[in-house]
């Protein structure tokens, strides 16, 4: 039984250790993989030592090797069980690691009862304590410190260039430069981006506006994604969508210390009724050290099509907002979570209507991709997978100087 427990531990640790050592997304994760490989080798040698200690006794220290290997198996299986209970969802692996913890505890007790000869008890105890402290420190660093370390977040900047008149002077174009700066040391997947222009009518009051009108303006803040200023003379009206488009390919990425820049053009007729144009830019990102995007984000449905879409999206559509849905498989950033957790998918919703445009992304199991998450669940997802939602704007420009050139 002891040999069986050690061989099963060897197989599992070798599998997880090799995958983490070769493919883990973080340095700490690869160190964990190397430690698992070392322990796997130790338990494999320990299985041979158990056979020698119980049968042939040809090697004088086989009992000591067996004791050390069974203790290493116990300690590692406890860590794996804790990790699986904490983050995993597989009942099979929970039961398997629970059985291995029980089996390795019995193995330690059984080998100890055979009156193992320890030539230098203090040195062996010190070695076991040091190795245990290193293992616990590595586990704590990867599972406790890293998720709460200082976050890194890129920056979007917007700038509007000089408007250009058409040859027949019936229309004009406003160039908009959008730049994504990633000054951190972590790369990001681009789950989705959008830039949209809002046209605004801002007539001026001939006299100071009443306090009641200011209150009415403030009440509108909770009903719109735009927040208009409180003004003594300006009578700000809700903006209307003029144009919206992506500015980076869905599913692409930006590396650490990298910059992506593009230019979009907003075109308007010369007789436009708007007094101002306001530009907003959004990007939904995910840290490349927290997940692996399994495949490019593919389009899966229209909110107005025949495909099944969430109820909240149908509710939005009745309120004048349409949506496009994109989806892709995601993988965990380490082998243990990849094996012990259910498959996850990232879903990106690009919503647009006369009142503006927005992006929303979520990561969920296959049967839960369309359900609404609570604020607590959303924060946990953001922390675990490094989801970042960047919103920049408004960058505004008056249009009076352009319209007067007619």
mmCIF file of C-alpha atoms in Angstrom:
data_model
loop_
_atom_site.group_PDB
_atom_site.id
_atom_site.type_symbol
_atom_site.label_atom_id
_atom_site.label_comp_id
_atom_site.label_asym_id
_atom_site.label_seq_id
_atom_site.Cartn_x
_atom_site.Cartn_y
_atom_site.Cartn_z
ATOM 1 C CA UNK A 1 0.000 0.000 0.000
ATOM 2 C CA UNK A 2 2.848 2.392 0.842
ATOM 3 C CA UNK A 3 4.489 1.744 -2.535
ATOM 4 C CA UNK A 4 1.151 2.279 -4.321
ATOM 5 C CA UNK A 5 0.628 5.628 -2.563
ATOM 6 C CA UNK A 6 4.147 6.775 -3.451
ATOM 7 C CA UNK A 7 3.809 5.703 -7.105
ATOM 8 C CA UNK A 8 0.427 7.443 -7.499
ATOM 9 C CA UNK A 9 1.891 10.570 -5.896
ATOM 10 C CA UNK A 10 4.865 10.342 -8.262
ATOM 11 C CA UNK A 11 2.622 10.139 -11.339
ATOM 12 C CA UNK A 12 0.458 13.110 -10.322
ATOM 13 C CA UNK A 13 3.339 15.314 -9.233
ATOM 14 C CA UNK A 14 5.297 14.538 -12.393
ATOM 15 C CA UNK A 15 2.288 15.454 -14.539
ATOM 16 C CA UNK A 16 1.530 18.731 -12.754
ATOM 17 C CA UNK A 17 5.189 19.578 -12.239
ATOM 18 C CA UNK A 18 6.187 19.131 -15.872
ATOM 19 C CA UNK A 19 3.246 21.183 -17.173
ATOM 20 C CA UNK A 20 3.905 24.003 -14.699
ATOM 21 C CA UNK A 21 7.663 23.957 -15.257
ATOM 22 C CA UNK A 22 7.225 24.235 -19.048
ATOM 23 C CA UNK A 23 4.005 26.216 -19.485
ATOM 24 C CA UNK A 24 3.193 28.221 -16.327
ATOM 25 C CA UNK A 25 2.758 31.954 -16.966
ATOM 26 C CA UNK A 26 4.639 33.175 -13.891
ATOM 27 C CA UNK A 27 8.141 32.657 -12.537
ATOM 28 C CA UNK A 28 6.755 31.520 -9.173
ATOM 29 C CA UNK A 29 4.584 28.977 -10.977
ATOM 30 C CA UNK A 30 7.575 27.526 -12.793
ATOM 31 C CA UNK A 31 9.448 27.275 -9.497
ATOM 32 C CA UNK A 32 6.447 25.370 -8.156
ATOM 33 C CA UNK A 33 6.682 23.046 -11.161
ATOM 34 C CA UNK A 34 10.372 22.429 -10.479
ATOM 35 C CA UNK A 35 9.637 21.684 -6.798
ATOM 36 C CA UNK A 36 6.898 19.224 -7.797
ATOM 37 C CA UNK A 37 9.315 17.448 -10.150
ATOM 38 C CA UNK A 38 11.908 17.166 -7.372
ATOM 39 C CA UNK A 39 9.301 15.746 -4.986
ATOM 40 C CA UNK A 40 8.113 13.345 -7.714
ATOM 41 C CA UNK A 41 11.676 12.049 -8.085
ATOM 42 C CA UNK A 42 11.955 11.765 -4.299
ATOM 43 C CA UNK A 43 8.761 9.712 -4.007
ATOM 44 C CA UNK A 44 9.856 7.485 -6.877
ATOM 45 C CA UNK A 45 13.170 6.773 -5.115
ATOM 46 C CA UNK A 46 11.200 6.378 -1.892
ATOM 47 C CA UNK A 47 9.066 3.610 -3.421
ATOM 48 C CA UNK A 48 12.231 1.641 -4.196
ATOM 49 C CA UNK A 49 13.558 2.387 -0.707
ATOM 50 C CA UNK A 50 10.364 1.072 0.908
ATOM 51 C CA UNK A 51 10.721 -2.218 -0.963
ATOM 52 C CA UNK A 52 14.376 -2.520 0.055
ATOM 53 C CA UNK A 53 13.668 -1.574 3.674
ATOM 54 C CA UNK A 54 10.838 -4.091 4.043
ATOM 55 C CA UNK A 55 12.223 -6.977 1.967
ATOM 56 C CA UNK A 56 15.946 -7.063 1.151
ATOM 57 C CA UNK A 57 17.502 -4.447 3.489
ATOM 58 C CA UNK A 58 20.575 -4.242 1.244
ATOM 59 C CA UNK A 59 20.958 -0.484 1.721
ATOM 60 C CA UNK A 60 21.509 0.606 5.340
ATOM 61 C CA UNK A 61 19.720 3.935 4.966
ATOM 62 C CA UNK A 62 16.730 2.735 2.903
ATOM 63 C CA UNK A 63 14.472 3.211 5.928
ATOM 64 C CA UNK A 64 15.558 6.839 6.279
ATOM 65 C CA UNK A 65 14.984 7.468 2.553
ATOM 66 C CA UNK A 66 11.554 5.852 2.821
ATOM 67 C CA UNK A 67 10.653 8.034 5.814
ATOM 68 C CA UNK A 68 11.773 11.247 4.104
ATOM 69 C CA UNK A 69 9.929 10.393 0.860
ATOM 70 C CA UNK A 70 6.678 9.504 2.618
ATOM 71 C CA UNK A 71 6.863 12.739 4.633
ATOM 72 C CA UNK A 72 7.476 14.724 1.406
ATOM 73 C CA UNK A 73 4.499 12.966 -0.205
ATOM 74 C CA UNK A 74 2.307 13.814 2.806
ATOM 75 C CA UNK A 75 3.309 17.480 2.837
ATOM 76 C CA UNK A 76 2.857 17.912 -0.924
ATOM 77 C CA UNK A 77 -0.475 16.086 -1.033
ATOM 78 C CA UNK A 78 -1.761 18.315 1.774
ATOM 79 C CA UNK A 79 -0.827 21.415 -0.246
ATOM 80 C CA UNK A 80 -2.501 20.021 -3.364
ATOM 81 C CA UNK A 81 -5.637 19.163 -1.413
ATOM 82 C CA UNK A 82 -5.793 22.668 0.061
ATOM 83 C CA UNK A 83 -5.299 24.182 -3.394
ATOM 84 C CA UNK A 84 -8.027 21.991 -4.889
ATOM 85 C CA UNK A 85 -10.510 22.733 -2.096
ATOM 86 C CA UNK A 86 -9.711 26.453 -2.283
ATOM 87 C CA UNK A 87 -9.866 26.931 -6.061
ATOM 88 C CA UNK A 88 -10.899 23.645 -7.650
ATOM 89 C CA UNK A 89 -14.307 22.294 -8.599
ATOM 90 C CA UNK A 90 -13.497 18.680 -9.493
ATOM 91 C CA UNK A 91 -14.948 16.199 -7.015
ATOM 92 C CA UNK A 92 -12.681 13.529 -8.512
ATOM 93 C CA UNK A 93 -9.465 15.379 -7.698
ATOM 94 C CA UNK A 94 -10.716 16.374 -4.247
ATOM 95 C CA UNK A 95 -11.411 12.721 -3.460
ATOM 96 C CA UNK A 96 -8.117 11.620 -5.024
ATOM 97 C CA UNK A 97 -5.973 14.091 -3.080
ATOM 98 C CA UNK A 98 -7.929 13.324 0.089
ATOM 99 C CA UNK A 99 -7.187 9.625 -0.376
ATOM 100 C CA UNK A 100 -3.502 10.355 -1.053
ATOM 101 C CA UNK A 101 -3.248 12.511 2.082
ATOM 102 C CA UNK A 102 -4.742 9.697 4.136
ATOM 103 C CA UNK A 103 -2.536 7.097 2.444
ATOM 104 C CA UNK A 104 0.672 9.122 2.813
ATOM 105 C CA UNK A 105 -0.109 9.858 6.496
ATOM 106 C CA UNK A 106 -0.477 6.133 7.048
ATOM 107 C CA UNK A 107 2.767 5.569 5.121
ATOM 108 C CA UNK A 108 4.690 7.970 7.372
ATOM 109 C CA UNK A 109 3.293 6.268 10.482
ATOM 110 C CA UNK A 110 3.949 2.755 9.141
ATOM 111 C CA UNK A 111 7.551 3.495 8.146
ATOM 112 C CA UNK A 112 8.232 5.270 11.449
ATOM 113 C CA UNK A 113 7.028 2.223 13.378
ATOM 114 C CA UNK A 114 9.667 0.040 11.726
ATOM 115 C CA UNK A 115 12.320 1.639 13.970
ATOM 116 C CA UNK A 116 14.090 3.547 11.215
ATOM 117 C CA UNK A 117 17.726 4.287 11.991
ATOM 118 C CA UNK A 118 18.435 8.022 11.720
ATOM 119 C CA UNK A 119 22.211 8.634 11.788
ATOM 120 C CA UNK A 120 21.989 12.377 12.507
ATOM 121 C CA UNK A 121 18.508 13.138 13.844
ATOM 122 C CA UNK A 122 19.089 16.872 14.301
ATOM 123 C CA UNK A 123 20.406 17.351 10.776
ATOM 124 C CA UNK A 124 17.583 15.347 9.237
ATOM 125 C CA UNK A 125 15.021 17.280 11.278
ATOM 126 C CA UNK A 126 16.609 20.573 10.220
ATOM 127 C CA UNK A 127 16.546 19.532 6.557
ATOM 128 C CA UNK A 128 12.874 18.565 6.800
ATOM 129 C CA UNK A 129 11.979 21.828 8.544
ATOM 130 C CA UNK A 130 13.877 23.957 6.006
ATOM 131 C CA UNK A 131 12.323 22.153 3.042
ATOM 132 C CA UNK A 132 8.857 22.508 4.616
ATOM 133 C CA UNK A 133 9.366 26.239 5.202
ATOM 134 C CA UNK A 134 10.481 26.730 1.581
ATOM 135 C CA UNK A 135 7.462 24.817 0.292
ATOM 136 C CA UNK A 136 5.062 26.772 2.509
ATOM 137 C CA UNK A 137 6.661 30.100 1.505
ATOM 138 C CA UNK A 138 6.363 29.258 -2.197
ATOM 139 C CA UNK A 139 2.744 28.168 -1.769
ATOM 140 C CA UNK A 140 1.892 31.325 0.149
ATOM 141 C CA UNK A 141 3.653 33.564 -2.365
ATOM 142 C CA UNK A 142 1.816 32.102 -5.345
ATOM 143 C CA UNK A 143 -1.607 31.712 -3.750
ATOM 144 C CA UNK A 144 -1.771 34.534 -1.197
ATOM 145 C CA UNK A 145 0.621 37.327 -2.115
ATOM 146 C CA UNK A 146 0.438 37.282 -5.908
ATOM 147 C CA UNK A 147 -3.372 37.694 -6.215
ATOM 148 C CA UNK A 148 -3.173 40.817 -4.044
ATOM 149 C CA UNK A 149 0.025 42.349 -5.354
ATOM 150 C CA UNK A 150 0.045 45.842 -6.787
ATOM 151 C CA UNK A 151 -2.077 45.948 -9.912
ATOM 152 C CA UNK A 152 -0.761 47.162 -13.234
ATOM 153 C CA UNK A 153 -3.067 49.032 -15.576
ATOM 154 C CA UNK A 154 -2.511 50.464 -19.061
ATOM 155 C CA UNK A 155 -3.635 53.932 -20.054
ATOM 156 C CA UNK A 156 -5.740 55.153 -22.986
ATOM 157 C CA UNK A 157 -5.189 58.658 -24.311
ATOM 158 C CA UNK A 158 -7.406 60.533 -26.766
ATOM 159 C CA UNK A 159 -6.640 63.591 -28.833
ATOM 160 C CA UNK A 160 -8.622 65.317 -31.571
ATOM 161 C CA UNK A 161 -6.876 66.792 -34.569
ATOM 162 C CA UNK A 162 -7.862 69.704 -36.777
ATOM 163 C CA UNK A 163 -11.176 69.148 -38.609
ATOM 164 C CA UNK A 164 -10.958 68.889 -42.390
ATOM 165 C CA UNK A 165 -13.615 70.214 -44.781
ATOM 166 C CA UNK A 166 -14.782 68.233 -47.784
ATOM 167 C CA UNK A 167 -14.187 69.702 -51.231
ATOM 168 C CA UNK A 168 -17.811 70.733 -51.651
ATOM 169 C CA UNK A 169 -17.827 72.195 -48.094
ATOM 170 C CA UNK A 170 -20.965 70.225 -47.202
ATOM 171 C CA UNK A 171 -19.281 67.979 -44.628
ATOM 172 C CA UNK A 172 -16.244 67.810 -42.386
ATOM 173 C CA UNK A 173 -14.131 65.123 -40.720
ATOM 174 C CA UNK A 174 -12.631 65.182 -37.226
ATOM 175 C CA UNK A 175 -9.535 62.941 -36.824
ATOM 176 C CA UNK A 176 -9.197 61.249 -33.439
ATOM 177 C CA UNK A 177 -5.944 59.653 -32.264
ATOM 178 C CA UNK A 178 -6.371 56.757 -29.817
ATOM 179 C CA UNK A 179 -3.294 55.417 -28.006
ATOM 180 C CA UNK A 180 -2.965 52.530 -25.579
ATOM 181 C CA UNK A 181 0.119 52.784 -23.346
ATOM 182 C CA UNK A 182 1.184 49.706 -21.380
ATOM 183 C CA UNK A 183 3.984 50.919 -19.114
ATOM 184 C CA UNK A 184 3.800 47.883 -16.814
ATOM 185 C CA UNK A 185 5.814 44.679 -16.907
ATOM 186 C CA UNK A 186 2.814 42.478 -17.770
ATOM 187 C CA UNK A 187 1.219 41.949 -21.181
ATOM 188 C CA UNK A 188 -2.540 42.101 -21.750
ATOM 189 C CA UNK A 189 -4.995 40.312 -24.010
ATOM 190 C CA UNK A 190 -7.365 42.725 -25.743
ATOM 191 C CA UNK A 191 -10.822 41.244 -25.216
ATOM 192 C CA UNK A 192 -12.515 44.173 -26.927
ATOM 193 C CA UNK A 193 -12.219 47.862 -27.750
ATOM 194 C CA UNK A 194 -14.587 50.532 -28.948
ATOM 195 C CA UNK A 195 -14.464 54.245 -29.620
ATOM 196 C CA UNK A 196 -17.617 56.261 -30.096
ATOM 197 C CA UNK A 197 -18.561 59.861 -30.774
ATOM 198 C CA UNK A 198 -21.539 61.590 -29.191
ATOM 199 C CA UNK A 199 -23.134 64.674 -30.696
ATOM 200 C CA UNK A 200 -24.505 67.199 -28.196
ATOM 201 C CA UNK A 201 -26.812 70.168 -28.482
ATOM 202 C CA UNK A 202 -25.893 72.890 -26.004
ATOM 203 C CA UNK A 203 -28.120 75.956 -26.416
ATOM 204 C CA UNK A 204 -27.421 78.932 -24.153
ATOM 205 C CA UNK A 205 -29.974 80.465 -21.808
ATOM 206 C CA UNK A 206 -30.451 84.260 -22.209
ATOM 207 C CA UNK A 207 -30.346 84.616 -18.425
ATOM 208 C CA UNK A 208 -29.158 82.731 -15.369
ATOM 209 C CA UNK A 209 -30.951 79.422 -14.932
ATOM 210 C CA UNK A 210 -32.993 78.657 -11.823
ATOM 211 C CA UNK A 211 -31.867 76.382 -9.005
ATOM 212 C CA UNK A 212 -34.664 73.969 -9.896
ATOM 213 C CA UNK A 213 -33.209 73.581 -13.393
ATOM 214 C CA UNK A 214 -29.789 72.766 -11.894
ATOM 215 C CA UNK A 215 -31.409 70.037 -9.828
ATOM 216 C CA UNK A 216 -33.079 68.634 -12.916
ATOM 217 C CA UNK A 217 -29.694 68.505 -14.648
ATOM 218 C CA UNK A 218 -28.197 66.638 -11.694
ATOM 219 C CA UNK A 219 -31.060 64.122 -11.689
ATOM 220 C CA UNK A 220 -30.185 63.186 -15.271
ATOM 221 C CA UNK A 221 -26.741 61.922 -14.177
ATOM 222 C CA UNK A 222 -28.193 58.675 -12.837
ATOM 223 C CA UNK A 223 -30.093 58.015 -16.084
ATOM 224 C CA UNK A 224 -27.243 58.293 -18.574
ATOM 225 C CA UNK A 225 -23.656 57.176 -19.045
ATOM 226 C CA UNK A 226 -22.779 60.826 -19.663
ATOM 227 C CA UNK A 227 -22.414 63.351 -16.863
ATOM 228 C CA UNK A 228 -23.150 66.862 -18.099
ATOM 229 C CA UNK A 229 -21.853 69.856 -16.141
ATOM 230 C CA UNK A 230 -24.000 72.080 -13.995
ATOM 231 C CA UNK A 231 -23.993 75.426 -15.780
ATOM 232 C CA UNK A 232 -25.521 78.844 -15.223
ATOM 233 C CA UNK A 233 -26.176 79.338 -18.945
ATOM 234 C CA UNK A 234 -25.553 76.085 -20.846
ATOM 235 C CA UNK A 235 -28.631 73.888 -21.291
ATOM 236 C CA UNK A 236 -26.956 70.528 -21.892
ATOM 237 C CA UNK A 237 -29.117 67.929 -23.572
ATOM 238 C CA UNK A 238 -28.523 64.148 -23.690
ATOM 239 C CA UNK A 239 -25.951 63.240 -26.299
ATOM 240 C CA UNK A 240 -26.759 61.122 -29.345
ATOM 241 C CA UNK A 241 -24.521 58.473 -30.855
ATOM 242 C CA UNK A 242 -22.837 59.684 -34.043
ATOM 243 C CA UNK A 243 -20.384 56.866 -34.714
ATOM 244 C CA UNK A 244 -18.931 53.769 -33.001
ATOM 245 C CA UNK A 245 -16.286 51.274 -34.069
ATOM 246 C CA UNK A 246 -13.573 48.958 -32.666
ATOM 247 C CA UNK A 247 -10.046 50.382 -32.702
ATOM 248 C CA UNK A 248 -8.082 47.155 -32.004
ATOM 249 C CA UNK A 249 -8.815 43.600 -33.188
ATOM 250 C CA UNK A 250 -10.722 41.497 -30.665
ATOM 251 C CA UNK A 251 -8.460 38.829 -29.169
ATOM 252 C CA UNK A 252 -5.173 40.594 -29.970
ATOM 253 C CA UNK A 253 -2.699 41.657 -27.280
ATOM 254 C CA UNK A 254 -0.359 44.402 -26.173
ATOM 255 C CA UNK A 255 2.953 43.386 -24.623
ATOM 256 C CA UNK A 256 4.646 44.932 -21.591
ATOM 257 C CA UNK A 257 6.225 48.361 -22.142
ATOM 258 C CA UNK A 258 4.471 48.554 -25.501
ATOM 259 C CA UNK A 259 2.265 51.161 -27.156
ATOM 260 C CA UNK A 260 -0.511 50.810 -29.705
ATOM 261 C CA UNK A 261 -1.711 53.860 -31.633
ATOM 262 C CA UNK A 262 -4.408 54.294 -34.246
ATOM 263 C CA UNK A 263 -6.475 57.054 -35.814
ATOM 264 C CA UNK A 264 -10.204 57.064 -36.434
ATOM 265 C CA UNK A 265 -12.180 59.693 -38.325
ATOM 266 C CA UNK A 266 -15.593 61.045 -37.327
ATOM 267 C CA UNK A 267 -17.510 62.599 -40.214
ATOM 268 C CA UNK A 268 -20.468 64.970 -39.897
ATOM 269 C CA UNK A 269 -22.524 67.048 -42.342
ATOM 270 C CA UNK A 270 -21.941 70.776 -42.220
ATOM 271 C CA UNK A 271 -25.552 71.394 -41.212
ATOM 272 C CA UNK A 272 -25.354 69.045 -38.226
ATOM 273 C CA UNK A 273 -27.606 70.195 -35.365
ATOM 274 C CA UNK A 274 -24.915 69.447 -32.763
ATOM 275 C CA UNK A 275 -22.900 72.133 -31.001
ATOM 276 C CA UNK A 276 -20.265 69.786 -29.567
ATOM 277 C CA UNK A 277 -18.785 66.376 -30.283
ATOM 278 C CA UNK A 278 -17.544 64.209 -27.395
ATOM 279 C CA UNK A 279 -15.252 61.202 -27.894
ATOM 280 C CA UNK A 280 -15.088 58.187 -25.583
ATOM 281 C CA UNK A 281 -12.768 55.163 -25.834
ATOM 282 C CA UNK A 282 -13.058 51.839 -24.016
ATOM 283 C CA UNK A 283 -10.866 48.737 -23.768
ATOM 284 C CA UNK A 284 -11.552 45.439 -21.991
ATOM 285 C CA UNK A 285 -8.258 43.697 -21.159
ATOM 286 C CA UNK A 286 -7.049 40.586 -19.325
ATOM 287 C CA UNK A 287 -3.579 40.023 -17.881
ATOM 288 C CA UNK A 288 -1.479 37.508 -19.805
ATOM 289 C CA UNK A 289 -0.035 36.109 -16.574
ATOM 290 C CA UNK A 290 -3.473 35.225 -15.205
ATOM 291 C CA UNK A 291 -5.014 33.303 -18.118
ATOM 292 C CA UNK A 292 -4.427 31.939 -21.611
ATOM 293 C CA UNK A 293 -6.831 32.886 -24.376
ATOM 294 C CA UNK A 294 -7.412 29.540 -26.038
ATOM 295 C CA UNK A 295 -8.473 30.821 -29.442
ATOM 296 C CA UNK A 296 -9.354 34.125 -31.115
ATOM 297 C CA UNK A 297 -12.579 35.683 -29.938
ATOM 298 C CA UNK A 298 -15.235 34.570 -32.390
ATOM 299 C CA UNK A 299 -18.557 36.216 -33.111
ATOM 300 C CA UNK A 300 -21.418 34.030 -31.802
ATOM 301 C CA UNK A 301 -24.682 35.999 -31.859
ATOM 302 C CA UNK A 302 -26.646 39.202 -32.470
ATOM 303 C CA UNK A 303 -29.027 40.321 -29.769
ATOM 304 C CA UNK A 304 -31.708 40.708 -32.442
ATOM 305 C CA UNK A 305 -31.011 37.391 -34.156
ATOM 306 C CA UNK A 306 -32.464 33.930 -33.690
ATOM 307 C CA UNK A 307 -29.655 32.766 -31.404
ATOM 308 C CA UNK A 308 -30.341 32.368 -27.701
ATOM 309 C CA UNK A 309 -29.206 35.451 -25.766
ATOM 310 C CA UNK A 310 -29.472 36.409 -22.062
ATOM 311 C CA UNK A 311 -32.715 37.853 -20.762
ATOM 312 C CA UNK A 312 -31.006 41.038 -19.602
ATOM 313 C CA UNK A 313 -29.823 41.603 -23.163
ATOM 314 C CA UNK A 314 -33.364 41.265 -24.517
ATOM 315 C CA UNK A 315 -34.410 43.792 -21.877
ATOM 316 C CA UNK A 316 -31.717 46.180 -23.118
ATOM 317 C CA UNK A 317 -32.867 45.692 -26.689
ATOM 318 C CA UNK A 318 -36.386 46.728 -25.768
ATOM 319 C CA UNK A 319 -34.801 49.866 -24.303
ATOM 320 C CA UNK A 320 -33.093 50.723 -27.608
ATOM 321 C CA UNK A 321 -29.716 48.968 -27.197
ATOM 322 C CA UNK A 322 -28.466 46.260 -29.552
ATOM 323 C CA UNK A 323 -25.471 43.993 -28.936
ATOM 324 C CA UNK A 324 -22.883 41.807 -30.632
ATOM 325 C CA UNK A 325 -21.563 38.799 -28.685
ATOM 326 C CA UNK A 326 -18.043 37.341 -28.972
ATOM 327 C CA UNK A 327 -16.727 34.280 -27.129
ATOM 328 C CA UNK A 328 -13.552 32.204 -26.685
ATOM 329 C CA UNK A 329 -12.195 29.459 -24.420
ATOM 330 C CA UNK A 330 -9.784 30.480 -21.673
ATOM 331 C CA UNK A 331 -7.264 28.330 -19.807
ATOM 332 C CA UNK A 332 -5.970 28.725 -16.262
ATOM 333 C CA UNK A 333 -2.441 29.981 -15.683
ATOM 334 C CA UNK A 334 -1.265 26.802 -13.907
ATOM 335 C CA UNK A 335 -1.663 23.065 -14.429
ATOM 336 C CA UNK A 336 -3.365 22.341 -11.091
ATOM 337 C CA UNK A 337 -6.207 24.803 -11.633
ATOM 338 C CA UNK A 338 -6.469 23.790 -15.294
ATOM 339 C CA UNK A 339 -7.110 20.178 -14.271
ATOM 340 C CA UNK A 340 -9.229 20.740 -11.150
ATOM 341 C CA UNK A 341 -11.497 23.564 -12.370
ATOM 342 C CA UNK A 342 -14.343 23.429 -14.884
ATOM 343 C CA UNK A 343 -13.780 24.792 -18.380
ATOM 344 C CA UNK A 344 -14.192 28.566 -18.619
ATOM 345 C CA UNK A 345 -15.180 30.857 -21.486
ATOM 346 C CA UNK A 346 -14.772 34.597 -21.891
ATOM 347 C CA UNK A 347 -17.753 36.434 -23.375
ATOM 348 C CA UNK A 348 -17.599 40.018 -24.642
ATOM 349 C CA UNK A 349 -20.760 42.042 -25.232
ATOM 350 C CA UNK A 350 -20.496 45.137 -27.425
ATOM 351 C CA UNK A 351 -23.658 47.158 -26.802
ATOM 352 C CA UNK A 352 -24.705 50.226 -28.791
ATOM 353 C CA UNK A 353 -27.716 52.481 -29.198
ATOM 354 C CA UNK A 354 -28.698 56.096 -29.687
ATOM 355 C CA UNK A 355 -27.503 56.887 -26.139
ATOM 356 C CA UNK A 356 -23.970 55.566 -26.665
ATOM 357 C CA UNK A 357 -21.891 52.386 -26.778
ATOM 358 C CA UNK A 358 -20.155 50.194 -24.195
ATOM 359 C CA UNK A 359 -18.235 46.953 -23.680
ATOM 360 C CA UNK A 360 -18.850 44.316 -21.019
ATOM 361 C CA UNK A 361 -16.838 41.107 -20.557
ATOM 362 C CA UNK A 362 -17.140 38.160 -18.194
ATOM 363 C CA UNK A 363 -15.564 34.748 -17.641
ATOM 364 C CA UNK A 364 -17.765 31.834 -16.630
ATOM 365 C CA UNK A 365 -18.400 28.133 -16.953
ATOM 366 C CA UNK A 366 -20.220 26.935 -20.069
ATOM 367 C CA UNK A 367 -23.627 26.745 -18.416
ATOM 368 C CA UNK A 368 -23.273 30.176 -16.795
ATOM 369 C CA UNK A 369 -21.905 32.330 -19.618
ATOM 370 C CA UNK A 370 -25.134 34.303 -19.954
ATOM 371 C CA UNK A 371 -26.089 34.834 -16.325
ATOM 372 C CA UNK A 372 -25.640 38.111 -14.476
ATOM 373 C CA UNK A 373 -22.961 38.134 -11.778
ATOM 374 C CA UNK A 374 -23.242 39.820 -8.410
ATOM 375 C CA UNK A 375 -20.810 42.679 -7.663
ATOM 376 C CA UNK A 376 -18.853 40.353 -5.346
ATOM 377 C CA UNK A 377 -18.543 37.700 -8.064
ATOM 378 C CA UNK A 378 -17.465 40.318 -10.590
ATOM 379 C CA UNK A 379 -14.723 41.620 -8.280
ATOM 380 C CA UNK A 380 -13.488 38.066 -7.691
ATOM 381 C CA UNK A 381 -13.339 37.451 -11.454
ATOM 382 C CA UNK A 382 -11.458 40.700 -12.016
ATOM 383 C CA UNK A 383 -8.926 39.798 -9.332
ATOM 384 C CA UNK A 384 -8.423 36.185 -10.393
ATOM 385 C CA UNK A 385 -8.063 36.752 -14.136
ATOM 386 C CA UNK A 386 -6.686 40.277 -14.101
ATOM 387 C CA UNK A 387 -9.641 41.783 -15.959
ATOM 388 C CA UNK A 388 -9.278 45.508 -16.587
ATOM 389 C CA UNK A 389 -11.931 47.835 -17.991
ATOM 390 C CA UNK A 390 -10.431 51.095 -19.256
ATOM 391 C CA UNK A 391 -12.715 54.029 -20.073
ATOM 392 C CA UNK A 392 -11.410 57.355 -21.318
ATOM 393 C CA UNK A 393 -13.421 60.427 -22.114
ATOM 394 C CA UNK A 394 -15.138 62.583 -22.820
ATOM 395 C CA UNK A 395 -12.722 64.583 -24.936
ATOM 396 C CA UNK A 396 -14.918 67.372 -26.265
ATOM 397 C CA UNK A 397 -14.730 69.889 -29.087
ATOM 398 C CA UNK A 398 -17.090 72.676 -30.082
ATOM 399 C CA UNK A 399 -18.224 72.691 -33.697
ATOM 400 C CA UNK A 400 -19.191 76.332 -34.100
ATOM 401 C CA UNK A 401 -15.906 77.329 -35.753
ATOM 402 C CA UNK A 402 -16.320 74.544 -38.321
ATOM 403 C CA UNK A 403 -19.989 75.125 -39.076
ATOM 404 C CA UNK A 404 -19.484 78.844 -39.625
ATOM 405 C CA UNK A 405 -17.131 78.120 -42.546
ATOM 406 C CA UNK A 406 -20.080 77.073 -44.629
#
